[in-house]
Amino acid sequence: METPTLAIALTLLTLFGLAVLAYPDHFIGTKARPDLPGPRGIPLLGNILQILPHRRRMLQCLSELERHYGELFTFTMPGRGRTIVVNRPEWLEHMRTNDGTKYSKGSTVLAVFKEFPGARGAFGSEGQLWKHSRRIMQPVFMSLSFYRHVTRALDEIIPVLQTFLHNAAESGVAFDFNEFRGKYALEVLCKATINLDTSVLTSDPGCLSENHQMMHTVSVLNRISSGRFHNPLWRLTEMLDGSRAAFHSARQDLFAVVEKLIRDRKATADLDGDFLSALLSNPSITEPVLRDTLITLLFAGRDMTQNALAWSLYELARC
């Protein structure tokens, strides 16, 4: 009995040694890319020890890697395979132009986006489904329609914003700019997308410290979703730490708000004033597709609005 056991052990040890030789610094199953810079990983598991601890702060982690390795670098992870990060405008433009057709999002990204913002939106699909979701959103981005909807939202929100800044300056109150731009972006996008007044941003600077259900829902969904991209065991770890239940509760709350707005808008036949009215001009769109599309617009637009505001102020400060 000892001889077969020893033979099996030696065979397994030999196979393990060969696997280590084949994948000395990258995840098993991925191809070696010595032509690309990036952090050196460990045998068979790649860069899991370097990336996983930062899964809740991936933007900062990627920024640190970029400072060290440049605008093109790579790393490997279990459940993700090889990730190649690019940060050059012309490369990004090329990839965005061909997104969903030539460049695949990959199974991990699709799994995360299908959970939220939804499988029927542009983020949670690719190929022909991605093209279909893009066609559905086209009425929103027609220049005149887009200008009218966004302008109407800004006309209502900018006076509140001005009063907020004036009151903060008069009272000498310092406030968290990240919190401010987050609430401003949510207010603009909710108004432009579904004509919803969230009241997360008021003329009182104290509003930034107030808890708000919509803001809490958005924060929970963003935080948990972003943490999934570089956590191959997110389905397991979320059950253990309670994140799964919090995610489902927040998603259900948001879905309920958007679905009610869709039903109410259809009942009143009010088809003017926001992105929802532009989408409702196409009667063939089903309610689940409409819901996922609206939430995709809401969250993608919120991030872009926040970033645009931050970069605008940065450039103005340099003048």
PDB file of N, CA and C in Angstrom, residues 196-249:
ATOM      1  N   LEU A 196     -36.541  62.991 -11.605  1.00  0.00           N
ATOM      2  CA  LEU A 196     -36.750  62.726 -10.184  1.00  0.00           C
ATOM      3  C   LEU A 196     -35.984  63.737  -9.353  1.00  0.00           C
ATOM      4  N   ASP A 197     -36.689  64.420  -8.456  1.00  0.00           N
ATOM      5  CA  ASP A 197     -36.049  65.343  -7.519  1.00  0.00           C
ATOM      6  C   ASP A 197     -35.616  64.552  -6.288  1.00  0.00           C
ATOM      7  N   THR A 198     -34.325  64.353  -6.143  1.00  0.00           N
ATOM      8  CA  THR A 198     -33.831  63.564  -5.013  1.00  0.00           C
ATOM      9  C   THR A 198     -33.669  64.402  -3.751  1.00  0.00           C
ATOM     10  N   SER A 199     -33.431  65.703  -3.914  1.00  0.00           N
ATOM     11  CA  SER A 199     -33.197  66.622  -2.784  1.00  0.00           C
ATOM     12  C   SER A 199     -31.991  66.212  -1.946  1.00  0.00           C
ATOM     13  N   VAL A 200     -31.019  65.527  -2.565  1.00  0.00           N
ATOM     14  CA  VAL A 200     -29.802  65.192  -1.824  1.00  0.00           C
ATOM     15  C   VAL A 200     -28.903  66.413  -1.677  1.00  0.00           C
ATOM     16  N   LEU A 201     -29.087  67.404  -2.552  1.00  0.00           N
ATOM     17  CA  LEU A 201     -28.305  68.633  -2.486  1.00  0.00           C
ATOM     18  C   LEU A 201     -29.264  69.808  -2.367  1.00  0.00           C
ATOM     19  N   THR A 202     -29.144  70.549  -1.273  1.00  0.00           N
ATOM     20  CA  THR A 202     -29.995  71.715  -1.037  1.00  0.00           C
ATOM     21  C   THR A 202     -29.115  72.944  -0.840  1.00  0.00           C
ATOM     22  N   SER A 203     -29.732  74.074  -0.557  1.00  0.00           N
ATOM     23  CA  SER A 203     -28.976  75.313  -0.348  1.00  0.00           C
ATOM     24  C   SER A 203     -28.265  75.338   1.003  1.00  0.00           C
ATOM     25  N   ASP A 204     -28.583  74.400   1.872  1.00  0.00           N
ATOM     26  CA  ASP A 204     -27.978  74.331   3.201  1.00  0.00           C
ATOM     27  C   ASP A 204     -26.735  73.452   3.159  1.00  0.00           C
ATOM     28  N   PRO A 205     -25.534  73.975   3.465  1.00  0.00           N
ATOM     29  CA  PRO A 205     -24.318  73.149   3.452  1.00  0.00           C
ATOM     30  C   PRO A 205     -24.403  71.928   4.358  1.00  0.00           C
ATOM     31  N   GLY A 206     -25.292  71.998   5.338  1.00  0.00           N
ATOM     32  CA  GLY A 206     -25.456  70.863   6.237  1.00  0.00           C
ATOM     33  C   GLY A 206     -26.030  69.630   5.565  1.00  0.00           C
ATOM     34  N   CYS A 207     -26.555  69.785   4.338  1.00  0.00           N
ATOM     35  CA  CYS A 207     -27.157  68.639   3.642  1.00  0.00           C
ATOM     36  C   CYS A 207     -26.125  67.571   3.311  1.00  0.00           C
ATOM     37  N   LEU A 208     -24.848  67.960   3.242  1.00  0.00           N
ATOM     38  CA  LEU A 208     -23.819  66.977   2.897  1.00  0.00           C
ATOM     39  C   LEU A 208     -23.628  65.937   3.992  1.00  0.00           C
ATOM     40  N   SER A 209     -23.964  66.291   5.216  1.00  0.00           N
ATOM     41  CA  SER A 209     -23.798  65.343   6.321  1.00  0.00           C
ATOM     42  C   SER A 209     -25.073  64.572   6.615  1.00  0.00           C
ATOM     43  N   GLU A 210     -26.145  64.877   5.888  1.00  0.00           N
ATOM     44  CA  GLU A 210     -27.414  64.192   6.119  1.00  0.00           C
ATOM     45  C   GLU A 210     -27.459  62.871   5.362  1.00  0.00           C
ATOM     46  N   ASN A 211     -28.034  61.873   6.005  1.00  0.00           N
ATOM     47  CA  ASN A 211     -28.235  60.585   5.354  1.00  0.00           C
ATOM     48  C   ASN A 211     -29.437  60.688   4.418  1.00  0.00           C
ATOM     49  N   HIS A 212     -29.282  60.085   3.238  1.00  0.00           N
ATOM     50  CA  HIS A 212     -30.359  60.107   2.252  1.00  0.00           C
ATOM     51  C   HIS A 212     -30.477  58.717   1.646  1.00  0.00           C
ATOM     52  N   GLN A 213     -31.708  58.218   1.539  1.00  0.00           N
ATOM     53  CA  GLN A 213     -31.902  56.845   1.096  1.00  0.00           C
ATOM     54  C   GLN A 213     -31.355  56.600  -0.305  1.00  0.00           C
ATOM     55  N   MET A 214     -31.615  57.521  -1.228  1.00  0.00           N
ATOM     56  CA  MET A 214     -31.133  57.336  -2.592  1.00  0.00           C
ATOM     57  C   MET A 214     -29.613  57.330  -2.636  1.00  0.00           C
ATOM     58  N   MET A 215     -28.984  58.246  -1.908  1.00  0.00           N
ATOM     59  CA  MET A 215     -27.526  58.315  -1.876  1.00  0.00           C
ATOM     60  C   MET A 215     -26.945  57.052  -1.249  1.00  0.00           C
ATOM     61  N   HIS A 216     -27.593  56.566  -0.198  1.00  0.00           N
ATOM     62  CA  HIS A 216     -27.131  55.336   0.448  1.00  0.00           C
ATOM     63  C   HIS A 216     -27.239  54.149  -0.509  1.00  0.00           C
ATOM     64  N   THR A 217     -28.354  54.067  -1.232  1.00  0.00           N
ATOM     65  CA  THR A 217     -28.562  52.977  -2.186  1.00  0.00           C
ATOM     66  C   THR A 217     -27.489  52.994  -3.268  1.00  0.00           C
ATOM     67  N   VAL A 218     -27.224  54.178  -3.807  1.00  0.00           N
ATOM     68  CA  VAL A 218     -26.207  54.324  -4.853  1.00  0.00           C
ATOM     69  C   VAL A 218     -24.829  53.933  -4.326  1.00  0.00           C
ATOM     70  N   SER A 219     -24.504  54.374  -3.126  1.00  0.00           N
ATOM     71  CA  SER A 219     -23.186  54.081  -2.547  1.00  0.00           C
ATOM     72  C   SER A 219     -22.997  52.588  -2.322  1.00  0.00           C
ATOM     73  N   VAL A 220     -24.033  51.920  -1.827  1.00  0.00           N
ATOM     74  CA  VAL A 220     -23.945  50.485  -1.568  1.00  0.00           C
ATOM     75  C   VAL A 220     -23.725  49.718  -2.869  1.00  0.00           C
ATOM     76  N   LEU A 221     -24.508  50.043  -3.892  1.00  0.00           N
ATOM     77  CA  LEU A 221     -24.390  49.338  -5.170  1.00  0.00           C
ATOM     78  C   LEU A 221     -23.037  49.595  -5.834  1.00  0.00           C
ATOM     79  N   ASN A 222     -22.569  50.820  -5.788  1.00  0.00           N
ATOM     80  CA  ASN A 222     -21.258  51.141  -6.368  1.00  0.00           C
ATOM     81  C   ASN A 222     -20.127  50.430  -5.634  1.00  0.00           C
ATOM     82  N   ARG A 223     -20.177  50.498  -4.312  1.00  0.00           N
ATOM     83  CA  ARG A 223     -19.087  49.929  -3.512  1.00  0.00           C
ATOM     84  C   ARG A 223     -18.998  48.416  -3.687  1.00  0.00           C
ATOM     85  N   ILE A 224     -20.123  47.737  -3.589  1.00  0.00           N
ATOM     86  CA  ILE A 224     -20.105  46.278  -3.678  1.00  0.00           C
ATOM     87  C   ILE A 224     -19.788  45.817  -5.101  1.00  0.00           C
ATOM     88  N   SER A 225     -20.378  46.481  -6.095  1.00  0.00           N
ATOM     89  CA  SER A 225     -20.124  46.086  -7.483  1.00  0.00           C
ATOM     90  C   SER A 225     -18.654  46.261  -7.852  1.00  0.00           C
ATOM     91  N   SER A 226     -18.069  47.388  -7.485  1.00  0.00           N
ATOM     92  CA  SER A 226     -16.664  47.636  -7.832  1.00  0.00           C
ATOM     93  C   SER A 226     -15.735  46.659  -7.140  1.00  0.00           C
ATOM     94  N   GLY A 227     -16.096  46.215  -5.935  1.00  0.00           N
ATOM     95  CA  GLY A 227     -15.258  45.265  -5.219  1.00  0.00           C
ATOM     96  C   GLY A 227     -15.267  43.872  -5.810  1.00  0.00           C
ATOM     97  N   ARG A 228     -16.214  43.589  -6.701  1.00  0.00           N
ATOM     98  CA  ARG A 228     -16.325  42.253  -7.279  1.00  0.00           C
ATOM     99  C   ARG A 228     -15.331  42.002  -8.414  1.00  0.00           C
ATOM    100  N   PHE A 229     -14.906  43.050  -9.083  1.00  0.00           N
ATOM    101  CA  PHE A 229     -14.110  42.866 -10.296  1.00  0.00           C
ATOM    102  C   PHE A 229     -12.808  42.121 -10.051  1.00  0.00           C
ATOM    103  N   HIS A 230     -12.211  42.323  -8.908  1.00  0.00           N
ATOM    104  CA  HIS A 230     -10.920  41.685  -8.637  1.00  0.00           C
ATOM    105  C   HIS A 230     -10.993  40.789  -7.408  1.00  0.00           C
ATOM    106  N   ASN A 231     -12.169  40.256  -7.182  1.00  0.00           N
ATOM    107  CA  ASN A 231     -12.354  39.273  -6.119  1.00  0.00           C
ATOM    108  C   ASN A 231     -12.991  38.030  -6.732  1.00  0.00           C
ATOM    109  N   PRO A 232     -12.188  37.036  -7.117  1.00  0.00           N
ATOM    110  CA  PRO A 232     -12.741  35.860  -7.799  1.00  0.00           C
ATOM    111  C   PRO A 232     -13.721  35.068  -6.953  1.00  0.00           C
ATOM    112  N   LEU A 233     -13.707  35.279  -5.647  1.00  0.00           N
ATOM    113  CA  LEU A 233     -14.589  34.539  -4.734  1.00  0.00           C
ATOM    114  C   LEU A 233     -15.708  35.425  -4.197  1.00  0.00           C
ATOM    115  N   TRP A 234     -16.108  36.452  -4.962  1.00  0.00           N
ATOM    116  CA  TRP A 234     -17.057  37.417  -4.408  1.00  0.00           C
ATOM    117  C   TRP A 234     -18.408  36.793  -4.043  1.00  0.00           C
ATOM    118  N   ARG A 235     -18.833  35.794  -4.770  1.00  0.00           N
ATOM    119  CA  ARG A 235     -20.117  35.160  -4.420  1.00  0.00           C
ATOM    120  C   ARG A 235     -20.055  34.512  -3.043  1.00  0.00           C
ATOM    121  N   LEU A 236     -18.901  33.955  -2.701  1.00  0.00           N
ATOM    122  CA  LEU A 236     -18.724  33.325  -1.387  1.00  0.00           C
ATOM    123  C   LEU A 236     -18.477  34.358  -0.305  1.00  0.00           C
ATOM    124  N   THR A 237     -17.547  35.282  -0.535  1.00  0.00           N
ATOM    125  CA  THR A 237     -17.184  36.243   0.510  1.00  0.00           C
ATOM    126  C   THR A 237     -18.348  37.170   0.853  1.00  0.00           C
ATOM    127  N   GLU A 238     -19.192  37.481  -0.135  1.00  0.00           N
ATOM    128  CA  GLU A 238     -20.330  38.361   0.142  1.00  0.00           C
ATOM    129  C   GLU A 238     -21.385  37.680   1.010  1.00  0.00           C
ATOM    130  N   MET A 239     -21.514  36.375   0.885  1.00  0.00           N
ATOM    131  CA  MET A 239     -22.439  35.654   1.756  1.00  0.00           C
ATOM    132  C   MET A 239     -21.917  35.635   3.188  1.00  0.00           C
ATOM    133  N   LEU A 240     -20.590  35.584   3.326  1.00  0.00           N
ATOM    134  CA  LEU A 240     -19.987  35.501   4.654  1.00  0.00           C
ATOM    135  C   LEU A 240     -19.987  36.846   5.377  1.00  0.00           C
ATOM    136  N   ASP A 241     -19.788  37.949   4.634  1.00  0.00           N
ATOM    137  CA  ASP A 241     -19.700  39.254   5.306  1.00  0.00           C
ATOM    138  C   ASP A 241     -20.995  40.067   5.247  1.00  0.00           C
ATOM    139  N   GLY A 242     -22.045  39.512   4.652  1.00  0.00           N
ATOM    140  CA  GLY A 242     -23.338  40.201   4.618  1.00  0.00           C
ATOM    141  C   GLY A 242     -23.524  41.142   3.445  1.00  0.00           C
ATOM    142  N   SER A 243     -22.490  41.274   2.605  1.00  0.00           N
ATOM    143  CA  SER A 243     -22.593  42.203   1.477  1.00  0.00           C
ATOM    144  C   SER A 243     -23.660  41.773   0.473  1.00  0.00           C
ATOM    145  N   ARG A 244     -23.834  40.461   0.331  1.00  0.00           N
ATOM    146  CA  ARG A 244     -24.805  39.962  -0.640  1.00  0.00           C
ATOM    147  C   ARG A 244     -26.214  40.431  -0.305  1.00  0.00           C
ATOM    148  N   ALA A 245     -26.583  40.309   0.958  1.00  0.00           N
ATOM    149  CA  ALA A 245     -27.918  40.741   1.382  1.00  0.00           C
ATOM    150  C   ALA A 245     -28.082  42.250   1.217  1.00  0.00           C
ATOM    151  N   ALA A 246     -27.038  43.014   1.552  1.00  0.00           N
ATOM    152  CA  ALA A 246     -27.103  44.470   1.404  1.00  0.00           C
ATOM    153  C   ALA A 246     -27.240  44.864  -0.059  1.00  0.00           C
ATOM    154  N   PHE A 247     -26.519  44.153  -0.939  1.00  0.00           N
ATOM    155  CA  PHE A 247     -26.591  44.434  -2.377  1.00  0.00           C
ATOM    156  C   PHE A 247     -27.991  44.183  -2.909  1.00  0.00           C
ATOM    157  N   HIS A 248     -28.565  43.037  -2.587  1.00  0.00           N
ATOM    158  CA  HIS A 248     -29.895  42.694  -3.085  1.00  0.00           C
ATOM    159  C   HIS A 248     -30.953  43.667  -2.568  1.00  0.00           C
ATOM    160  N   SER A 249     -30.813  44.084  -1.322  1.00  0.00           N
ATOM    161  CA  SER A 249     -31.769  45.034  -0.755  1.00  0.00           C
ATOM    162  C   SER A 249     -31.690  46.384  -1.464  1.00  0.00           C
TER     163      SER A 249
END
